[in-house]
Amino acid sequence: MKISLHRSTKPNPQNSKQNCTDMKVMKFGGTSVGTPQRMKDVVRLISDGEQNIVVLSAMSGTTNTLVEIADYLYKKNPEGANETINTLEAKYRRHVDELYTKEETKQQTLAFIKEEFDYLRSFTKGIFTMFEEKIIVGQGEILSTTMVTNYLVEQGYNACLLPALEFMRTDKNGEPDLEYIREKLRMQLEQNPDHQIYITQGFICRNAYGEVDNLQRGGSDYTASLIGAAVGASEIQIWTDIDGMHNNDPRFVEGTRPVAHLHFEEAAELAYFGAKILHPTCVQPAKFAGIPVKLLNTMDPTAPGTVISNETEHQKIKAVAAKDNITAINITSSRMLLAYGFLRKVFEIFENYKTSIDMICTSEVGVSVSIDNTANLTQIVDELKKFGTVRIDPNMCIICVVGDLDWQNVGYESEVANALHDIPVRMISYGGSNHNISFLVAASDKKRALQALSDKLF
Ligand code: ADP
Ligand code: ASP
Ligand code: MG
């Protein structure tokens, strides 16, 4: 895959800092780079006089379109793929006039766009497998980062593009190889010293075999956190289209408000249980490295947003989130009564089918678990039937309430349960951590449950 390296013509040795702990990582999501004007707004934010590593997502909608192109190719419909490629190319070409002022940069960027889309068209001819798919879905980040870097260079900023495929890598288990990332990123920075702004692609990486891969949809947040941990950044900023983590899901509840501060664990629970603003994997690298994460709004940059750190605010319920597409499985058996080893056998079945469990509740004669991956549900149920009577409840959702829910804090769990007094609850999980209490309810009750919690708790 080709990646052009753009270098500023104006190195500024005064600002050179090889001590990476002074660097900040700033990640901008799809909406934040979604139009030429937004790209210009991003440039204003990243040129703050500090040395920044800037992680960019694809322009909003692009990755979905690339997924659609791959889908046509899987379905052996090159015509559908070509039409979609042409429409996307026309959209990118239209951005050029609006973004750049100099004719030279316009021509350079148009040539780059043509090369990129010719590359995409080349996939409509040969065989199509998941390897080609991975390359295609990653092109959105190559496009956005090159366009922004070209703009920065045109405007005289001291900026350069660091290709993520040169340093972002996963190991044989599909986990980020932090040692490799640290070493290769350091080399990239050393080879391109004295720049004020380093631009790189979110989302894309190579796997342990060097093939192009990605960190899953929404994974640019993960890129930012991994880079922050690798360089020991002073902070990791996730810039998006809302002023921080809200106390409830703004897509379903009205009048939600930003939460000023979250503990890493609280943020991880909220992200995992559906708060889309943050990819759940993003929390871990920052937490281990002890680097604060800030959630900020590109459209309202002075808003305080949310700070995520190792500090806990005591005696407070912070926020609510909901995770969809959950299936509850109940296994009852009189054999469980006073028996040991029963749970191990049940869990082994889920492990064998690589299916993780979200919630779990037990009684003397039964156990209920919830899962979100039903790919192997039939086989799992077949095996579970050897141990007891199995009942399935599909179309459920987990409502997760996060805050200082230490068991010594009196009254919080009853307050939360009270808020849901007229909603049928299938499972309750409390005490697994000090930070959350979760309820499993029917998906059709989700909005009502979220609203009821907001009305009573905030
Ligand atoms: P980006 O493209 O910048 O990564 P995302 O779309 O992934 O942005 O995340 C931002 C969106 O997350 C918001 O527009 C909002 O609708 C949604 N969201 C869901 N839950 C929350 C929450 N609790 N707080 C803030 N935003 C949330
Ligand atoms: N562009 C990728 C996606 O849409 C990654 C990201 O935006 O974080 O999933
Ligand atoms: Mg996102």
Tab-separated table of C-alpha atoms and ligand atoms in Angstrom:
chain	number	residue	atom	x	y	z
A	1	MET	CA	0.000	0.000	0.000
A	2	LYS	CA	1.304	3.421	-0.808
A	3	ILE	CA	1.529	6.106	1.802
A	4	SER	CA	2.978	9.482	0.985
A	5	LEU	CA	4.992	11.171	3.674
A	6	HIS	CA	4.355	14.875	3.814
A	7	ARG	CA	6.981	17.033	5.377
A	8	SER	CA	6.874	20.667	6.272
A	9	THR	CA	9.438	22.902	4.686
A	10	LYS	CA	9.736	24.906	7.882
A	11	PRO	CA	11.462	22.880	10.614
A	12	ASN	CA	11.481	24.690	13.917
A	13	PRO	CA	14.365	23.452	16.112
A	14	GLN	CA	13.364	25.701	19.009
A	15	ASN	CA	10.238	23.695	19.515
A	16	SER	CA	11.911	20.291	19.184
A	17	LYS	CA	11.173	18.052	22.159
A	18	GLN	CA	12.479	14.548	22.193
A	19	ASN	CA	11.118	14.229	25.715
A	20	CYS	CA	7.813	12.727	24.697
A	21	THR	CA	6.149	13.182	28.055
A	22	ASP	CA	5.367	16.760	27.018
A	23	MET	CA	3.431	15.597	23.994
A	24	LYS	CA	-0.311	15.462	23.860
A	25	VAL	CA	-2.353	13.036	21.797
A	26	MET	CA	-5.444	14.551	20.139
A	27	LYS	CA	-7.922	12.278	18.372
A	28	PHE	CA	-10.653	13.617	16.076
A	29	GLY	CA	-13.574	11.423	15.074
A	30	GLY	CA	-15.454	11.205	11.779
A	31	THR	CA	-17.785	14.164	12.332
A	32	SER	CA	-14.883	16.340	13.493
A	33	VAL	CA	-13.188	15.888	10.097
A	34	GLY	CA	-16.470	15.433	8.198
A	35	THR	CA	-16.265	18.530	5.948
A	36	PRO	CA	-13.486	20.841	4.697
A	37	GLN	CA	-14.666	23.492	7.206
A	38	ARG	CA	-14.443	20.974	10.050
A	39	MET	CA	-10.929	20.056	8.933
A	40	LYS	CA	-9.987	23.734	9.174
A	41	ASP	CA	-11.519	23.887	12.663
A	42	VAL	CA	-9.413	20.860	13.637
A	43	VAL	CA	-6.271	22.605	12.383
A	44	ARG	CA	-7.051	25.580	14.613
A	45	LEU	CA	-7.257	23.244	17.628
A	46	ILE	CA	-4.122	21.223	16.907
A	47	SER	CA	-1.938	24.263	16.241
A	48	ASP	CA	-1.980	25.390	19.878
A	49	GLY	CA	1.782	25.910	20.162
A	50	GLU	CA	2.321	22.566	21.861
A	51	GLN	CA	3.812	19.458	20.276
A	52	ASN	CA	0.919	17.175	19.399
A	53	ILE	CA	0.354	13.768	17.890
A	54	VAL	CA	-2.970	13.979	16.081
A	55	VAL	CA	-4.994	10.845	15.322
A	56	LEU	CA	-7.671	11.219	12.664
A	57	SER	CA	-10.622	9.012	11.760
A	58	ALA	CA	-12.028	8.803	8.265
A	59	MET	CA	-14.484	11.564	7.233
A	60	SER	CA	-17.920	10.579	8.564
A	61	GLY	CA	-19.712	8.065	6.360
A	62	THR	CA	-16.560	7.023	4.490
A	63	THR	CA	-15.831	3.803	6.400
A	64	ASN	CA	-19.474	2.736	5.985
A	65	THR	CA	-19.175	3.336	2.243
A	66	LEU	CA	-15.928	1.359	2.102
A	67	VAL	CA	-17.645	-1.504	3.947
A	68	GLU	CA	-20.409	-1.311	1.325
A	69	ILE	CA	-17.835	-1.495	-1.487
A	70	ALA	CA	-16.293	-4.583	0.122
A	71	ASP	CA	-19.761	-6.082	0.433
A	72	TYR	CA	-20.397	-5.658	-3.320
A	73	LEU	CA	-17.072	-7.332	-4.012
A	74	TYR	CA	-17.875	-10.247	-1.691
A	75	LYS	CA	-21.125	-10.589	-3.633
A	76	LYS	CA	-19.142	-10.593	-6.893
A	77	ASN	CA	-20.789	-7.391	-8.090
A	78	PRO	CA	-17.898	-5.236	-9.409
A	79	GLU	CA	-20.376	-2.897	-11.094
A	80	GLY	CA	-22.005	-2.028	-7.751
A	81	ALA	CA	-18.561	-1.552	-6.216
A	82	ASN	CA	-17.380	0.683	-9.071
A	83	GLU	CA	-20.470	2.869	-8.911
A	84	THR	CA	-20.019	3.339	-5.162
A	85	ILE	CA	-16.308	4.071	-5.614
A	86	ASN	CA	-17.073	6.694	-8.282
A	87	THR	CA	-19.659	8.440	-6.111
A	88	LEU	CA	-17.253	8.540	-3.168
A	89	GLU	CA	-14.431	9.812	-5.368
A	90	ALA	CA	-16.604	12.652	-6.703
A	91	LYS	CA	-17.382	13.668	-3.115
A	92	TYR	CA	-13.688	13.811	-2.204
A	93	ARG	CA	-12.820	15.745	-5.351
A	94	ARG	CA	-15.451	18.356	-4.423
A	95	HIS	CA	-13.744	18.944	-1.066
A	96	VAL	CA	-10.472	20.022	-2.704
A	97	ASP	CA	-11.603	23.458	-3.933
A	98	GLU	CA	-13.127	24.290	-0.579
A	99	LEU	CA	-10.150	23.151	1.506
A	100	TYR	CA	-7.077	24.474	-0.260
A	101	THR	CA	-6.144	27.931	-1.495
A	102	LYS	CA	-3.027	27.200	-3.539
A	103	GLU	CA	-3.385	25.677	-6.996
A	104	GLU	CA	-0.307	23.522	-6.410
A	105	THR	CA	-1.842	21.882	-3.296
A	106	LYS	CA	-5.128	21.384	-5.120
A	107	GLN	CA	-3.400	19.569	-7.977
A	108	GLN	CA	-1.239	17.530	-5.598
A	109	THR	CA	-4.309	16.453	-3.602
A	110	LEU	CA	-6.397	15.699	-6.709
A	111	ALA	CA	-3.570	13.478	-7.965
A	112	PHE	CA	-3.459	11.727	-4.586
A	113	ILE	CA	-7.250	11.208	-4.605
A	114	LYS	CA	-7.089	9.752	-8.127
A	115	GLU	CA	-4.310	7.377	-7.086
A	116	GLU	CA	-6.306	6.301	-4.021
A	117	PHE	CA	-9.510	5.620	-5.942
A	118	ASP	CA	-7.658	3.858	-8.775
A	119	TYR	CA	-6.229	1.672	-6.027
A	120	LEU	CA	-9.766	0.940	-4.766
A	121	ARG	CA	-10.900	0.167	-8.334
A	122	SER	CA	-8.033	-2.307	-8.694
A	123	PHE	CA	-9.795	-4.551	-6.143
A	124	THR	CA	-12.813	-4.955	-8.439
A	125	LYS	CA	-10.749	-7.093	-10.788
A	126	GLY	CA	-8.998	-9.828	-8.793
A	127	ILE	CA	-10.097	-12.291	-6.129
A	128	PHE	CA	-11.661	-10.830	-3.031
A	129	THR	CA	-10.985	-12.105	0.482
A	130	MET	CA	-10.923	-10.690	4.004
A	131	PHE	CA	-7.340	-9.500	3.369
A	132	GLU	CA	-8.478	-7.205	0.568
A	133	GLU	CA	-11.469	-6.126	2.664
A	134	LYS	CA	-9.160	-4.994	5.476
A	135	ILE	CA	-7.144	-2.881	3.058
A	136	ILE	CA	-10.262	-1.285	1.576
A	137	VAL	CA	-11.950	-0.313	4.866
A	138	GLY	CA	-8.747	1.387	6.049
A	139	GLN	CA	-8.501	3.788	3.106
A	140	GLY	CA	-10.755	6.409	4.730
A	141	GLU	CA	-8.096	7.206	7.316
A	142	ILE	CA	-5.384	7.368	4.621
A	143	LEU	CA	-7.553	9.904	2.748
A	144	SER	CA	-8.428	12.136	5.721
A	145	THR	CA	-4.899	12.259	7.169
A	146	THR	CA	-3.300	13.099	3.831
A	147	MET	CA	-5.872	15.813	3.122
A	148	VAL	CA	-5.353	17.451	6.514
A	149	THR	CA	-1.554	17.157	6.296
A	150	ASN	CA	-1.575	18.757	2.837
A	151	TYR	CA	-3.652	21.602	4.265
A	152	LEU	CA	-1.293	22.061	7.217
A	153	VAL	CA	1.738	22.157	4.934
A	154	GLU	CA	0.000	24.559	2.544
A	155	GLN	CA	-0.755	26.898	5.433
A	156	GLY	CA	2.883	26.798	6.578
A	157	TYR	CA	2.490	24.689	9.698
A	158	ASN	CA	5.392	22.570	10.843
A	159	ALA	CA	3.608	19.256	10.359
A	160	CYS	CA	4.231	15.777	9.020
A	161	LEU	CA	2.348	12.525	8.483
A	162	LEU	CA	3.403	9.405	10.395
A	163	PRO	CA	2.012	6.294	8.655
A	164	ALA	CA	0.231	4.177	11.277
A	165	LEU	CA	1.035	0.992	9.342
A	166	GLU	CA	4.702	1.589	10.180
A	167	PHE	CA	4.168	1.297	13.940
A	168	MET	CA	0.650	0.178	14.929
A	169	ARG	CA	0.616	-3.592	15.242
A	170	THR	CA	-1.236	-6.431	16.954
A	171	ASP	CA	0.265	-9.705	18.164
A	172	LYS	CA	-0.735	-13.314	17.453
A	173	ASN	CA	-3.664	-13.001	19.876
A	174	GLY	CA	-4.921	-9.899	18.099
A	175	GLU	CA	-3.868	-7.735	21.052
A	176	PRO	CA	-1.828	-4.553	20.500
A	177	ASP	CA	1.900	-5.222	20.679
A	178	LEU	CA	2.776	-2.264	22.913
A	179	GLU	CA	6.536	-2.923	22.908
A	180	TYR	CA	6.614	-2.947	19.102
A	181	ILE	CA	4.394	0.121	18.897
A	182	ARG	CA	6.595	1.995	21.370
A	183	GLU	CA	9.814	1.154	19.550
A	184	LYS	CA	8.580	1.772	16.006
A	185	LEU	CA	6.776	4.973	16.909
A	186	ARG	CA	9.892	6.267	18.611
A	187	MET	CA	11.839	5.485	15.426
A	188	GLN	CA	9.259	7.317	13.326
A	189	LEU	CA	9.502	10.368	15.594
A	190	GLU	CA	13.295	10.257	15.485
A	191	GLN	CA	13.293	10.024	11.686
A	192	ASN	CA	10.961	13.028	11.531
A	193	PRO	CA	12.281	15.273	14.285
A	194	ASP	CA	11.426	18.847	15.085
A	195	HIS	CA	7.825	18.889	13.932
A	196	GLN	CA	5.148	20.636	15.896
A	197	ILE	CA	2.243	18.537	14.633
A	198	TYR	CA	2.388	14.834	13.829
A	199	ILE	CA	-0.661	13.497	12.002
A	200	THR	CA	-1.448	9.786	11.931
A	201	GLN	CA	-4.279	7.413	11.036
A	202	GLY	CA	-6.601	5.990	13.635
A	203	PHE	CA	-8.148	2.539	13.267
A	204	ILE	CA	-5.617	0.903	10.917
A	205	CYS	CA	-2.792	-1.397	11.949
A	206	ARG	CA	-0.899	-4.481	10.849
A	207	ASN	CA	-1.377	-7.886	12.396
A	208	ALA	CA	1.381	-10.171	13.699
A	209	TYR	CA	2.055	-11.368	10.118
A	210	GLY	CA	2.447	-7.854	8.747
A	211	GLU	CA	-0.902	-7.880	6.943
A	212	VAL	CA	-3.116	-4.780	6.938
A	213	ASP	CA	-5.691	-5.028	9.694
A	214	ASN	CA	-7.740	-2.709	11.878
A	215	LEU	CA	-8.685	-2.151	15.512
A	216	GLN	CA	-12.406	-2.698	14.809
A	217	ARG	CA	-15.100	-0.148	14.074
A	218	GLY	CA	-14.733	2.952	16.212
A	219	GLY	CA	-11.146	1.867	16.947
A	220	SER	CA	-9.481	5.241	16.386
A	221	ASP	CA	-10.035	5.963	20.086
A	222	TYR	CA	-7.947	2.846	20.764
A	223	THR	CA	-5.193	4.110	18.434
A	224	ALA	CA	-5.056	7.374	20.404
A	225	SER	CA	-4.829	5.591	23.732
A	226	LEU	CA	-2.134	3.190	22.497
A	227	ILE	CA	-0.074	6.067	21.121
A	228	GLY	CA	-0.532	8.011	24.354
A	229	ALA	CA	0.721	5.029	26.356
A	230	ALA	CA	3.580	4.383	23.906
A	231	VAL	CA	4.996	7.926	24.090
A	232	GLY	CA	4.024	8.600	27.716
A	233	ALA	CA	1.862	11.534	26.611
A	234	SER	CA	0.806	14.217	29.071
A	235	GLU	CA	-2.834	13.628	28.132
A	236	ILE	CA	-5.041	11.966	25.559
A	237	GLN	CA	-7.806	14.121	24.128
A	238	ILE	CA	-10.740	12.508	22.342
A	239	TRP	CA	-12.456	15.246	20.332
A	240	THR	CA	-15.949	14.475	19.093
A	241	ASP	CA	-19.348	16.056	18.385
A	242	ILE	CA	-20.591	16.342	21.983
A	243	ASP	CA	-19.299	18.096	25.111
A	244	GLY	CA	-18.105	15.014	27.003
A	245	MET	CA	-19.649	11.859	28.435
A	246	HIS	CA	-23.280	12.653	29.266
A	247	ASN	CA	-25.066	11.209	32.271
A	248	ASN	CA	-27.401	9.268	29.960
A	249	ASP	CA	-27.575	8.331	26.298
A	250	PRO	CA	-28.464	11.582	24.440
A	251	ARG	CA	-29.798	9.528	21.517
A	252	PHE	CA	-32.657	8.239	23.686
A	253	VAL	CA	-33.074	10.610	26.622
A	254	GLU	CA	-33.701	14.346	26.612
A	255	GLY	CA	-31.969	16.803	28.910
A	256	THR	CA	-28.800	14.782	29.486
A	257	ARG	CA	-25.801	16.656	30.891
A	258	PRO	CA	-22.025	16.178	30.660
A	259	VAL	CA	-20.244	14.467	33.565
A	260	ALA	CA	-17.206	16.500	34.642
A	261	HIS	CA	-15.125	13.635	35.957
A	262	LEU	CA	-15.020	9.843	35.668
A	263	HIS	CA	-12.735	7.178	37.075
A	264	PHE	CA	-11.148	4.940	34.397
A	265	GLU	CA	-13.259	2.019	35.650
A	266	GLU	CA	-16.449	4.048	35.424
A	267	ALA	CA	-15.595	5.167	31.897
A	268	ALA	CA	-14.763	1.580	30.901
A	269	GLU	CA	-18.119	0.309	32.200
A	270	LEU	CA	-20.044	3.067	30.421
A	271	ALA	CA	-18.136	2.563	27.159
A	272	TYR	CA	-18.566	-1.207	27.267
A	273	PHE	CA	-22.244	-0.898	28.106
A	274	GLY	CA	-23.114	1.350	25.205
A	275	ALA	CA	-21.862	4.939	25.685
A	276	LYS	CA	-20.748	5.302	22.063
A	277	ILE	CA	-18.666	8.413	22.720
A	278	LEU	CA	-15.769	6.211	23.815
A	279	HIS	CA	-14.597	2.880	22.378
A	280	PRO	CA	-14.371	0.445	25.321
A	281	THR	CA	-10.835	-0.699	24.444
A	282	CYS	CA	-9.578	2.885	24.703
A	283	VAL	CA	-9.568	2.952	28.500
A	284	GLN	CA	-7.058	0.196	29.301
A	285	PRO	CA	-3.792	1.558	27.778
A	286	ALA	CA	-4.381	5.038	29.216
A	287	LYS	CA	-5.276	3.622	32.623
A	288	PHE	CA	-2.167	1.435	32.828
A	289	ALA	CA	0.028	4.309	31.748
A	290	GLY	CA	-1.755	6.649	34.198
A	291	ILE	CA	-2.516	9.184	31.457
A	292	PRO	CA	-5.708	11.239	31.837
A	293	VAL	CA	-8.199	11.068	28.972
A	294	LYS	CA	-10.297	14.141	28.131
A	295	LEU	CA	-13.493	13.971	26.095
A	296	LEU	CA	-13.924	17.286	24.280
A	297	ASN	CA	-16.269	18.869	21.765
A	298	THR	CA	-14.895	20.109	18.428
A	299	MET	CA	-18.014	22.245	17.990
A	300	ASP	CA	-17.663	23.840	21.439
A	301	PRO	CA	-13.929	23.675	22.211
A	302	THR	CA	-14.080	25.760	25.390
A	303	ALA	CA	-16.618	23.454	27.077
A	304	PRO	CA	-14.911	21.594	29.947
A	305	GLY	CA	-15.974	18.131	28.696
A	306	THR	CA	-15.127	15.057	30.767
A	307	VAL	CA	-11.831	14.186	32.432
A	308	ILE	CA	-11.168	10.473	32.953
A	309	SER	CA	-8.457	9.638	35.465
A	310	ASN	CA	-7.611	7.422	38.435
A	311	GLU	CA	-9.491	9.689	40.831
A	312	THR	CA	-12.873	8.751	42.247
A	313	GLU	CA	-15.598	11.176	43.217
A	314	HIS	CA	-17.226	9.619	46.251
A	315	GLN	CA	-20.900	9.139	46.999
A	316	LYS	CA	-22.144	9.953	43.539
A	317	ILE	CA	-24.103	8.190	40.833
A	318	LYS	CA	-22.576	9.449	37.616
A	319	ALA	CA	-24.219	8.074	34.509
A	320	VAL	CA	-26.354	5.468	32.790
A	321	ALA	CA	-25.754	3.532	29.559
A	322	ALA	CA	-27.488	0.730	27.668
A	323	LYS	CA	-26.146	-2.187	25.674
A	324	ASP	CA	-28.390	-3.702	22.972
A	325	ASN	CA	-28.751	-7.133	21.396
A	326	ILE	CA	-28.471	-9.131	24.589
A	327	THR	CA	-29.729	-12.682	25.048
A	328	ALA	CA	-30.377	-14.159	28.485
A	329	ILE	CA	-29.816	-17.865	29.080
A	330	ASN	CA	-31.140	-19.606	32.154
A	331	ILE	CA	-30.073	-23.119	33.223
A	332	THR	CA	-31.926	-24.755	36.093
A	333	SER	CA	-31.019	-28.088	37.572
A	334	SER	CA	-31.665	-29.804	40.876
A	335	ARG	CA	-28.183	-31.262	40.358
A	336	MET	CA	-26.804	-27.825	41.136
A	337	LEU	CA	-28.177	-27.974	44.673
A	338	LEU	CA	-25.235	-28.334	47.082
A	339	ALA	CA	-23.015	-29.468	44.184
A	340	TYR	CA	-19.637	-28.014	43.408
A	341	GLY	CA	-18.126	-27.784	39.913
A	342	PHE	CA	-21.472	-27.083	38.244
A	343	LEU	CA	-20.632	-23.483	37.363
A	344	ARG	CA	-17.236	-24.507	36.004
A	345	LYS	CA	-18.889	-26.940	33.590
A	346	VAL	CA	-21.363	-24.292	32.455
A	347	PHE	CA	-18.654	-21.668	31.935
A	348	GLU	CA	-16.452	-24.128	30.045
A	349	ILE	CA	-19.152	-24.455	27.412
A	350	PHE	CA	-19.152	-20.683	26.829
A	351	GLU	CA	-15.358	-20.679	26.797
A	352	ASN	CA	-15.210	-23.492	24.223
A	353	TYR	CA	-17.419	-21.440	21.923
A	354	LYS	CA	-15.417	-18.232	22.567
A	355	THR	CA	-18.552	-16.515	23.858
A	356	SER	CA	-18.066	-14.007	26.634
A	357	ILE	CA	-20.620	-13.528	29.370
A	358	ASP	CA	-21.717	-10.019	30.398
A	359	MET	CA	-23.993	-10.554	33.401
A	360	ILE	CA	-24.396	-13.513	35.690
A	361	CYS	CA	-26.859	-14.292	38.505
A	362	THR	CA	-27.010	-17.489	40.498
A	363	SER	CA	-29.425	-19.241	42.849
A	364	GLU	CA	-29.132	-22.629	44.531
A	365	VAL	CA	-30.873	-24.359	41.633
A	366	GLY	CA	-30.097	-22.233	38.660
A	367	VAL	CA	-27.883	-19.759	36.901
A	368	SER	CA	-28.729	-17.002	34.410
A	369	VAL	CA	-26.155	-15.426	32.158
A	370	SER	CA	-26.357	-12.817	29.417
A	371	ILE	CA	-24.390	-12.830	26.175
A	372	ASP	CA	-24.227	-10.490	23.192
A	373	ASN	CA	-22.617	-12.839	20.678
A	374	THR	CA	-25.185	-15.412	19.587
A	375	ALA	CA	-23.138	-16.860	16.701
A	376	ASN	CA	-22.836	-20.207	18.532
A	377	LEU	CA	-26.040	-20.069	20.559
A	378	THR	CA	-27.506	-23.301	19.120
A	379	GLN	CA	-24.400	-25.341	19.950
A	380	ILE	CA	-24.108	-23.721	23.402
A	381	VAL	CA	-27.737	-24.551	24.220
A	382	ASP	CA	-27.275	-28.153	22.988
A	383	GLU	CA	-24.376	-28.624	25.390
A	384	LEU	CA	-26.065	-26.822	28.286
A	385	LYS	CA	-29.048	-29.171	28.009
A	386	LYS	CA	-26.811	-31.974	29.296
A	387	PHE	CA	-26.699	-30.133	32.645
A	388	GLY	CA	-30.218	-28.819	33.116
A	389	THR	CA	-33.317	-27.228	31.666
A	390	VAL	CA	-32.444	-24.304	29.423
A	391	ARG	CA	-34.546	-21.210	28.751
A	392	ILE	CA	-33.649	-18.416	26.325
A	393	ASP	CA	-34.860	-14.793	26.454
A	394	PRO	CA	-33.760	-12.933	23.310
A	395	ASN	CA	-34.137	-9.192	22.554
A	396	MET	CA	-32.964	-7.926	25.910
A	397	CYS	CA	-30.791	-4.979	26.844
A	398	ILE	CA	-28.447	-4.240	29.737
A	399	ILE	CA	-29.000	-0.988	31.583
A	400	CYS	CA	-25.826	-0.086	33.411
A	401	VAL	CA	-25.710	2.531	36.194
A	402	VAL	CA	-22.237	3.788	37.054
A	403	GLY	CA	-20.878	5.700	40.029
A	404	ASP	CA	-19.434	5.242	43.488
A	405	LEU	CA	-21.435	2.089	44.241
A	406	ASP	CA	-19.253	0.701	47.009
A	407	TRP	CA	-21.377	-1.676	49.121
A	408	GLN	CA	-20.761	0.464	52.226
A	409	ASN	CA	-22.622	3.380	50.640
A	410	VAL	CA	-26.096	2.974	52.011
A	411	GLY	CA	-29.165	3.538	49.878
A	412	TYR	CA	-27.746	3.868	46.377
A	413	GLU	CA	-28.769	0.463	45.043
A	414	SER	CA	-32.287	0.858	46.409
A	415	GLU	CA	-32.552	4.340	44.865
A	416	VAL	CA	-31.563	2.930	41.477
A	417	ALA	CA	-33.890	-0.079	41.746
A	418	ASN	CA	-36.694	2.234	42.846
A	419	ALA	CA	-36.362	4.282	39.695
A	420	LEU	CA	-37.194	1.152	37.699
A	421	HIS	CA	-40.163	0.200	39.893
A	422	ASP	CA	-42.636	-0.217	37.026
A	423	ILE	CA	-40.301	-1.885	34.544
A	424	PRO	CA	-40.016	-5.703	34.404
A	425	VAL	CA	-36.420	-6.649	35.298
A	426	ARG	CA	-35.040	-10.022	34.183
A	427	MET	CA	-31.654	-9.915	36.017
A	428	ILE	CA	-29.812	-7.617	38.456
A	429	SER	CA	-26.043	-7.627	38.914
A	430	TYR	CA	-24.428	-5.723	41.783
A	431	GLY	CA	-21.174	-6.161	43.705
A	432	GLY	CA	-18.999	-7.288	40.804
A	433	SER	CA	-17.170	-3.973	41.052
A	434	ASN	CA	-17.451	-0.865	43.194
A	435	HIS	CA	-18.606	1.078	40.205
A	436	ASN	CA	-21.742	-0.380	38.746
A	437	ILE	CA	-25.130	-1.950	39.059
A	438	SER	CA	-26.712	-3.516	35.982
A	439	PHE	CA	-30.261	-4.483	35.077
A	440	LEU	CA	-31.372	-6.731	32.262
A	441	VAL	CA	-34.668	-5.558	30.759
A	442	ALA	CA	-36.575	-6.190	27.529
A	443	ALA	CA	-35.203	-4.159	24.608
A	444	SER	CA	-38.690	-2.684	24.177
A	445	ASP	CA	-38.399	-1.148	27.691
A	446	LYS	CA	-34.964	0.398	27.103
A	447	LYS	CA	-36.013	3.988	26.412
A	448	ARG	CA	-38.508	3.983	29.284
A	449	ALA	CA	-35.906	2.563	31.676
A	450	LEU	CA	-33.246	5.108	30.667
A	451	GLN	CA	-35.708	7.967	31.007
A	452	ALA	CA	-36.941	6.744	34.405
A	453	LEU	CA	-33.356	6.577	35.699
A	454	SER	CA	-32.589	10.098	34.451
A	455	ASP	CA	-35.794	11.434	36.018
A	456	LYS	CA	-35.050	9.894	39.427
A	457	LEU	CA	-31.247	10.062	39.665
A	458	PHE	CA	-30.169	13.304	38.007
B	1	ADP	P1	-16.672	9.990	16.774
B	1	ADP	O1	-17.065	9.812	15.349
B	1	ADP	O2	-16.124	11.339	17.090
B	1	ADP	O3	-15.815	8.874	17.293
B	1	ADP	P2	-18.998	8.795	17.962
B	1	ADP	O4	-20.212	8.879	17.087
B	1	ADP	O5	-18.279	7.503	17.997
B	1	ADP	O6	-18.043	9.984	17.587
B	1	ADP	O7	-19.388	9.185	19.470
B	1	ADP	C1	-20.098	10.374	19.749
B	1	ADP	C2	-21.570	10.073	19.912
B	1	ADP	O8	-21.765	9.200	21.017
B	1	ADP	C3	-22.413	11.274	20.278
B	1	ADP	O9	-22.792	11.984	19.125
B	1	ADP	C4	-23.592	10.665	21.020
B	1	ADP	O10	-24.728	10.553	20.219
B	1	ADP	C5	-23.134	9.255	21.359
B	1	ADP	N1	-23.289	8.917	22.780
B	1	ADP	C6	-23.887	7.781	23.260
B	1	ADP	N2	-23.894	7.778	24.589
B	1	ADP	C7	-23.299	8.926	25.003
B	1	ADP	C8	-23.033	9.500	26.273
B	1	ADP	N3	-23.353	8.888	27.413
B	1	ADP	N4	-22.425	10.706	26.294
B	1	ADP	C9	-22.095	11.354	25.158
B	1	ADP	N5	-22.314	10.858	23.920
B	1	ADP	C10	-22.919	9.653	23.834
B	2	ASP	N1	-13.299	5.076	10.666
B	2	ASP	C1	-13.466	3.940	11.550
B	2	ASP	C2	-14.936	3.682	11.769
B	2	ASP	O1	-15.779	4.377	11.222
B	2	ASP	C3	-12.740	4.103	12.848
B	2	ASP	C4	-13.205	5.245	13.721
B	2	ASP	O2	-13.879	6.166	13.267
B	2	ASP	O3	-12.861	5.226	14.910
B	2	ASP	O4	-15.249	2.747	12.463
B	3	MG	MG	-16.231	6.950	18.020
